[in-house]
PDB file of N, CA and C in Angstrom:
ATOM      1  N   MET A  92      49.694 -93.435   0.548  1.00  0.00           N
ATOM      2  CA  MET A  92      49.478 -93.301   1.543  1.00  0.00           C
ATOM      3  C   MET A  92      50.714 -94.229   2.214  1.00  0.00           C
ATOM      4  N   THR A  93      51.174 -93.867   3.385  1.00  0.00           N
ATOM      5  CA  THR A  93      52.317 -94.649   3.834  1.00  0.00           C
ATOM      6  C   THR A  93      51.557 -95.625   5.019  1.00  0.00           C
ATOM      7  N   PHE A  94      52.271 -96.691   5.350  1.00  0.00           N
ATOM      8  CA  PHE A  94      52.088 -97.573   6.375  1.00  0.00           C
ATOM      9  C   PHE A  94      51.656 -96.820   7.632  1.00  0.00           C
ATOM     10  N   SER A  95      52.214 -96.024   8.452  1.00  0.00           N
ATOM     11  CA  SER A  95      51.871 -95.094   9.242  1.00  0.00           C
ATOM     12  C   SER A  95      50.387 -94.487   9.169  1.00  0.00           C
ATOM     13  N   ASP A  96      50.469 -93.958   8.172  1.00  0.00           N
ATOM     14  CA  ASP A  96      48.792 -93.409   7.697  1.00  0.00           C
ATOM     15  C   ASP A  96      48.072 -93.933   7.539  1.00  0.00           C
ATOM     16  N   PHE A  97      48.244 -95.246   7.261  1.00  0.00           N
ATOM     17  CA  PHE A  97      47.080 -96.733   7.072  1.00  0.00           C
ATOM     18  C   PHE A  97      46.806 -96.796   8.439  1.00  0.00           C
ATOM     19  N   ALA A  98      47.889 -96.907   9.338  1.00  0.00           N
ATOM     20  CA  ALA A  98      47.809 -97.282  10.984  1.00  0.00           C
ATOM     21  C   ALA A  98      46.542 -96.270  11.808  1.00  0.00           C
ATOM     22  N   LYS A  99      47.274 -95.101  11.484  1.00  0.00           N
ATOM     23  CA  LYS A  99      46.222 -93.705  11.818  1.00  0.00           C
ATOM     24  C   LYS A  99      44.857 -94.350  11.858  1.00  0.00           C
ATOM     25  N   ALA A 100      44.693 -94.365  10.154  1.00  0.00           N
ATOM     26  CA  ALA A 100      43.055 -94.265   9.500  1.00  0.00           C
ATOM     27  C   ALA A 100      42.421 -95.426  10.174  1.00  0.00           C
ATOM     28  N   THR A 101      42.934 -96.511  10.382  1.00  0.00           N
ATOM     29  CA  THR A 101      42.278 -97.702  10.963  1.00  0.00           C
ATOM     30  C   THR A 101      42.026 -97.715  12.381  1.00  0.00           C
ATOM     31  N   ALA A 102      43.195 -96.762  12.811  1.00  0.00           N
ATOM     32  CA  ALA A 102      42.533 -96.575  14.730  1.00  0.00           C
ATOM     33  C   ALA A 102      41.500 -95.758  14.658  1.00  0.00           C
ATOM     34  N   ALA A 103      41.558 -95.019  13.649  1.00  0.00           N
ATOM     35  CA  ALA A 103      40.206 -94.333  13.849  1.00  0.00           C
ATOM     36  C   ALA A 103      38.537 -94.667  13.875  1.00  0.00           C
ATOM     37  N   THR A 104      37.862 -93.840  13.910  1.00  0.00           N
ATOM     38  CA  THR A 104      36.045 -94.170  13.543  1.00  0.00           C
ATOM     39  C   THR A 104      36.215 -94.705  12.310  1.00  0.00           C
ATOM     40  N   PRO A 105      35.177 -95.872  12.401  1.00  0.00           N
ATOM     41  CA  PRO A 105      34.891 -96.404  11.017  1.00  0.00           C
ATOM     42  C   PRO A 105      34.938 -95.129   9.723  1.00  0.00           C
ATOM     43  N   ALA A 106      34.244 -94.202  10.323  1.00  0.00           N
ATOM     44  CA  ALA A 106      33.563 -92.891   9.390  1.00  0.00           C
ATOM     45  C   ALA A 106      34.682 -92.201   9.099  1.00  0.00           C
ATOM     46  N   ALA A 107      35.443 -92.063   9.929  1.00  0.00           N
ATOM     47  CA  ALA A 107      37.569 -91.158   9.637  1.00  0.00           C
ATOM     48  C   ALA A 107      37.696 -92.197   8.712  1.00  0.00           C
ATOM     49  N   PHE A 108      37.663 -93.354   8.574  1.00  0.00           N
ATOM     50  CA  PHE A 108      38.921 -93.778   7.765  1.00  0.00           C
ATOM     51  C   PHE A 108      38.099 -94.090   6.408  1.00  0.00           C
ATOM     52  N   LEU A 109      36.736 -94.231   6.690  1.00  0.00           N
ATOM     53  CA  LEU A 109      36.523 -94.300   5.123  1.00  0.00           C
ATOM     54  C   LEU A 109      36.566 -93.038   4.381  1.00  0.00           C
ATOM     55  N   ASP A 110      36.433 -92.109   5.464  1.00  0.00           N
ATOM     56  CA  ASP A 110      36.662 -90.208   4.183  1.00  0.00           C
ATOM     57  C   ASP A 110      38.420 -90.458   4.039  1.00  0.00           C
ATOM     58  N   ARG A 111      39.114 -90.687   4.414  1.00  0.00           N
ATOM     59  CA  ARG A 111      40.363 -90.860   4.355  1.00  0.00           C
ATOM     60  C   ARG A 111      40.448 -92.185   2.928  1.00  0.00           C
ATOM     61  N   LEU A 112      39.912 -93.151   2.911  1.00  0.00           N
ATOM     62  CA  LEU A 112      39.917 -93.954   1.715  1.00  0.00           C
ATOM     63  C   LEU A 112      39.142 -93.219   0.848  1.00  0.00           C
ATOM     64  N   ALA A 113      37.748 -92.584   0.943  1.00  0.00           N
ATOM     65  CA  ALA A 113      37.273 -92.347  -0.535  1.00  0.00           C
ATOM     66  C   ALA A 113      38.326 -91.221  -0.784  1.00  0.00           C
ATOM     67  N   ALA A 114      39.223 -90.514  -0.240  1.00  0.00           N
ATOM     68  CA  ALA A 114      39.965 -89.530  -0.730  1.00  0.00           C
ATOM     69  C   ALA A 114      41.353 -90.207  -1.535  1.00  0.00           C
ATOM     70  N   ILE A 115      41.616 -91.278  -1.376  1.00  0.00           N
ATOM     71  CA  ILE A 115      42.651 -92.027  -2.328  1.00  0.00           C
ATOM     72  C   ILE A 115      42.481 -93.329  -3.235  1.00  0.00           C
ATOM     73  N   LEU A 116      41.061 -93.828  -2.899  1.00  0.00           N
ATOM     74  CA  LEU A 116      40.729 -94.837  -3.908  1.00  0.00           C
ATOM     75  C   LEU A 116      40.479 -94.626  -5.385  1.00  0.00           C
ATOM     76  N   SER A 117      39.604 -93.336  -5.527  1.00  0.00           N
ATOM     77  CA  SER A 117      39.784 -93.089  -7.216  1.00  0.00           C
ATOM     78  C   SER A 117      40.754 -93.010  -7.822  1.00  0.00           C
ATOM     79  N   GLY A 118      41.903 -92.172  -7.580  1.00  0.00           N
ATOM     80  CA  GLY A 118      42.739 -91.914  -7.718  1.00  0.00           C
ATOM     81  C   GLY A 118      43.891 -93.239  -7.589  1.00  0.00           C
ATOM     82  N   ALA A 119      43.869 -94.251  -6.972  1.00  0.00           N
ATOM     83  CA  ALA A 119      44.520 -95.591  -6.968  1.00  0.00           C
ATOM     84  C   ALA A 119      44.380 -96.159  -7.971  1.00  0.00           C
ATOM     85  N   VAL A 120      43.053 -96.175  -8.044  1.00  0.00           N
ATOM     86  CA  VAL A 120      42.333 -97.660  -8.771  1.00  0.00           C
ATOM     87  C   VAL A 120      42.653 -96.994 -10.413  1.00  0.00           C
ATOM     88  N   ASP A 121      42.275 -95.766 -10.909  1.00  0.00           N
ATOM     89  CA  ASP A 121      42.622 -95.143 -12.048  1.00  0.00           C
ATOM     90  C   ASP A 121      43.920 -95.270 -11.892  1.00  0.00           C
ATOM     91  N   GLU A 122      44.674 -95.368 -11.395  1.00  0.00           N
ATOM     92  CA  GLU A 122      46.383 -95.502 -12.263  1.00  0.00           C
ATOM     93  C   GLU A 122      46.673 -96.842 -11.923  1.00  0.00           C
ATOM     94  N   ALA A 123      46.217 -97.924 -11.294  1.00  0.00           N
ATOM     95  CA  ALA A 123      46.227 -99.121 -11.789  1.00  0.00           C
ATOM     96  C   ALA A 123      45.730 -99.683 -12.757  1.00  0.00           C
ATOM     97  N   MET A 124      44.308 -99.599 -12.835  1.00  0.00           N
ATOM     98  CA  MET A 124      44.034 -99.731 -14.232  1.00  0.00           C
ATOM     99  C   MET A 124      44.717 -99.378 -15.098  1.00  0.00           C
ATOM    100  N   ARG A 125      44.740 -97.987 -15.372  1.00  0.00           N
ATOM    101  CA  ARG A 125      45.826 -97.460 -16.562  1.00  0.00           C
ATOM    102  C   ARG A 125      47.414 -98.240 -16.857  1.00  0.00           C
ATOM    103  N   LYS A 126      47.798 -98.725 -15.628  1.00  0.00           N
ATOM    104  CA  LYS A 126      49.343 -99.557 -15.730  1.00  0.00           C
ATOM    105  C   LYS A 126      48.902-100.842 -16.362  1.00  0.00           C
ATOM    106  N   THR A 127      47.949-101.687 -15.513  1.00  0.00           N
ATOM    107  CA  THR A 127      48.148-102.970 -15.795  1.00  0.00           C
ATOM    108  C   THR A 127      46.433-103.461 -16.868  1.00  0.00           C
ATOM    109  N   LEU A 128      45.839-102.692 -17.117  1.00  0.00           N
ATOM    110  CA  LEU A 128      44.784-102.796 -17.879  1.00  0.00           C
ATOM    111  C   LEU A 128      44.582-101.688 -19.157  1.00  0.00           C
ATOM    112  N   PRO A 129      45.508-101.847 -19.522  1.00  0.00           N
ATOM    113  CA  PRO A 129      45.716-100.572 -20.576  1.00  0.00           C
ATOM    114  C   PRO A 129      44.670-100.581 -21.644  1.00  0.00           C
ATOM    115  N   ASP A 130      44.483-102.050 -22.174  1.00  0.00           N
ATOM    116  CA  ASP A 130      43.694-102.278 -23.491  1.00  0.00           C
ATOM    117  C   ASP A 130      42.358-102.197 -22.924  1.00  0.00           C
ATOM    118  N   VAL A 131      41.736-101.734 -21.541  1.00  0.00           N
ATOM    119  CA  VAL A 131      40.202-101.850 -21.302  1.00  0.00           C
ATOM    120  C   VAL A 131      40.094-100.691 -20.228  1.00  0.00           C
ATOM    121  N   TYR A 132      41.210 -99.968 -20.083  1.00  0.00           N
ATOM    122  CA  TYR A 132      41.473 -98.747 -19.303  1.00  0.00           C
ATOM    123  C   TYR A 132      39.967 -97.565 -19.922  1.00  0.00           C
ATOM    124  N   THR A 133      39.298 -97.126 -19.419  1.00  0.00           N
ATOM    125  CA  THR A 133      38.428 -95.891 -19.555  1.00  0.00           C
ATOM    126  C   THR A 133      38.614 -95.516 -18.216  1.00  0.00           C
ATOM    127  N   PRO A 134      38.114 -94.176 -18.316  1.00  0.00           N
ATOM    128  CA  PRO A 134      38.134 -92.996 -16.773  1.00  0.00           C
ATOM    129  C   PRO A 134      36.985 -93.624 -16.037  1.00  0.00           C
ATOM    130  N   GLU A 135      35.934 -93.781 -16.978  1.00  0.00           N
ATOM    131  CA  GLU A 135      34.385 -94.311 -16.603  1.00  0.00           C
ATOM    132  C   GLU A 135      34.790 -96.221 -15.767  1.00  0.00           C
ATOM    133  N   LYS A 136      35.485 -96.459 -16.763  1.00  0.00           N
ATOM    134  CA  LYS A 136      35.545 -97.894 -15.876  1.00  0.00           C
ATOM    135  C   LYS A 136      36.047 -97.654 -14.208  1.00  0.00           C
ATOM    136  N   ALA A 137      37.402 -97.143 -14.606  1.00  0.00           N
ATOM    137  CA  ALA A 137      37.817 -97.083 -13.706  1.00  0.00           C
ATOM    138  C   ALA A 137      37.044 -96.436 -12.482  1.00  0.00           C
ATOM    139  N   LYS A 138      36.551 -94.906 -12.467  1.00  0.00           N
ATOM    140  CA  LYS A 138      35.427 -94.768 -11.363  1.00  0.00           C
ATOM    141  C   LYS A 138      34.562 -95.997 -10.897  1.00  0.00           C
ATOM    142  N   GLU A 139      33.914 -96.349 -12.124  1.00  0.00           N
ATOM    143  CA  GLU A 139      32.514 -97.448 -11.701  1.00  0.00           C
ATOM    144  C   GLU A 139      33.340 -98.493 -10.495  1.00  0.00           C
ATOM    145  N   LEU A 140      34.676 -99.277 -10.953  1.00  0.00           N
ATOM    146  CA  LEU A 140      35.278 -99.610 -10.338  1.00  0.00           C
ATOM    147  C   LEU A 140      35.529 -99.342  -8.841  1.00  0.00           C
ATOM    148  N   ALA A 141      36.382 -98.136  -8.720  1.00  0.00           N
ATOM    149  CA  ALA A 141      36.504 -97.731  -7.221  1.00  0.00           C
ATOM    150  C   ALA A 141      35.188 -97.298  -6.666  1.00  0.00           C
ATOM    151  N   ASP A 142      33.999 -96.680  -7.049  1.00  0.00           N
ATOM    152  CA  ASP A 142      32.609 -96.570  -6.727  1.00  0.00           C
ATOM    153  C   ASP A 142      32.551 -97.797  -6.173  1.00  0.00           C
ATOM    154  N   GLY A 143      32.347 -99.191  -6.714  1.00  0.00           N
ATOM    155  CA  GLY A 143      31.898-100.431  -6.462  1.00  0.00           C
ATOM    156  C   GLY A 143      32.319-100.683  -5.111  1.00  0.00           C
ATOM    157  N   ILE A 144      34.000-100.663  -5.213  1.00  0.00           N
ATOM    158  CA  ILE A 144      34.653-100.803  -3.905  1.00  0.00           C
ATOM    159  C   ILE A 144      34.527-100.531  -2.786  1.00  0.00           C
ATOM    160  N   PHE A 145      34.375 -99.000  -3.031  1.00  0.00           N
ATOM    161  CA  PHE A 145      33.807 -98.049  -1.948  1.00  0.00           C
ATOM    162  C   PHE A 145      32.751 -98.339  -1.041  1.00  0.00           C
ATOM    163  N   ARG A 146      31.673 -99.041  -1.872  1.00  0.00           N
ATOM    164  CA  ARG A 146      30.370 -99.261  -1.282  1.00  0.00           C
ATOM    165  C   ARG A 146      30.332-100.342  -0.773  1.00  0.00           C
ATOM    166  N   ARG A 147      31.174-101.509  -1.379  1.00  0.00           N
ATOM    167  CA  ARG A 147      31.451-102.805  -0.546  1.00  0.00           C
ATOM    168  C   ARG A 147      32.421-102.400   0.743  1.00  0.00           C
ATOM    169  N   LEU A 148      33.031-101.628   1.108  1.00  0.00           N
ATOM    170  CA  LEU A 148      33.747-101.609   1.809  1.00  0.00           C
ATOM    171  C   LEU A 148      33.013-100.492   3.147  1.00  0.00           C
ATOM    172  N   ARG A 149      32.116-100.163   2.513  1.00  0.00           N
ATOM    173  CA  ARG A 149      31.138 -98.965   3.762  1.00  0.00           C
ATOM    174  C   ARG A 149      30.398-100.004   4.032  1.00  0.00           C
ATOM    175  N   GLN A 150      29.880-100.763   3.198  1.00  0.00           N
ATOM    176  CA  GLN A 150      28.630-101.917   3.432  1.00  0.00           C
ATOM    177  C   GLN A 150      29.455-102.650   4.845  1.00  0.00           C
ATOM    178  N   LEU A 151      31.014-103.106   4.449  1.00  0.00           N
ATOM    179  CA  LEU A 151      31.325-104.239   5.441  1.00  0.00           C
ATOM    180  C   LEU A 151      31.678-103.047   6.989  1.00  0.00           C
ATOM    181  N   CYS A 152      32.367-102.092   6.775  1.00  0.00           N
ATOM    182  CA  CYS A 152      32.105-101.209   7.818  1.00  0.00           C
ATOM    183  C   CYS A 152      30.816-101.298   8.516  1.00  0.00           C
ATOM    184  N   THR A 153      30.008-100.508   7.759  1.00  0.00           N
ATOM    185  CA  THR A 153      28.268-100.810   8.922  1.00  0.00           C
ATOM    186  C   THR A 153      27.826-101.996   9.234  1.00  0.00           C
ATOM    187  N   ASP A 154      28.103-103.032   8.481  1.00  0.00           N
ATOM    188  CA  ASP A 154      27.489-104.525   8.982  1.00  0.00           C
ATOM    189  C   ASP A 154      28.503-104.597   9.921  1.00  0.00           C
ATOM    190  N   LYS A 155      29.617-104.410  10.230  1.00  0.00           N
ATOM    191  CA  LYS A 155      30.840-104.880  11.188  1.00  0.00           C
ATOM    192  C   LYS A 155      30.298-104.029  12.409  1.00  0.00           C
ATOM    193  N   ALA A 156      30.403-102.584  12.520  1.00  0.00           N
ATOM    194  CA  ALA A 156      30.130-101.786  13.255  1.00  0.00           C
ATOM    195  C   ALA A 156      28.125-102.177  13.999  1.00  0.00           C
ATOM    196  N   THR A 157      27.284-102.899  13.560  1.00  0.00           N
ATOM    197  CA  THR A 157      25.759-102.905  13.563  1.00  0.00           C
ATOM    198  C   THR A 157      26.360-104.254  14.587  1.00  0.00           C
ATOM    199  N   ALA A 158      27.416-105.073  14.165  1.00  0.00           N
ATOM    200  CA  ALA A 158      27.088-106.549  14.529  1.00  0.00           C
ATOM    201  C   ALA A 158      27.984-106.050  15.997  1.00  0.00           C
ATOM    202  N   VAL A 159      28.895-105.450  16.375  1.00  0.00           N
ATOM    203  CA  VAL A 159      29.593-104.676  17.359  1.00  0.00           C
ATOM    204  C   VAL A 159      28.686-104.016  18.130  1.00  0.00           C
ATOM    205  N   THR A 160      27.551-103.355  17.757  1.00  0.00           N
ATOM    206  CA  THR A 160      26.816-102.723  18.915  1.00  0.00           C
ATOM    207  C   THR A 160      25.864-103.638  19.365  1.00  0.00           C
ATOM    208  N   LEU A 161      25.273-104.351  18.777  1.00  0.00           N
ATOM    209  CA  LEU A 161      24.139-105.770  19.340  1.00  0.00           C
ATOM    210  C   LEU A 161      24.805-105.994  20.014  1.00  0.00           C
TER     211      LEU A 161
END
């Protein structure tokens, strides 16, 4: 993802941003863990971490959208 792609994604709706993020997050976390934590890396741990990050980001977007609409 380039900076331009990120700027376009963040300018879009929260749902569109999350869709784009979900598409790349698992692969990015997997690659980062393989390179930086090879002694603890497993595909399952990478997926668990990516899922946790995504859940938290989705919650933050939902909370922010709720706060704005109130």
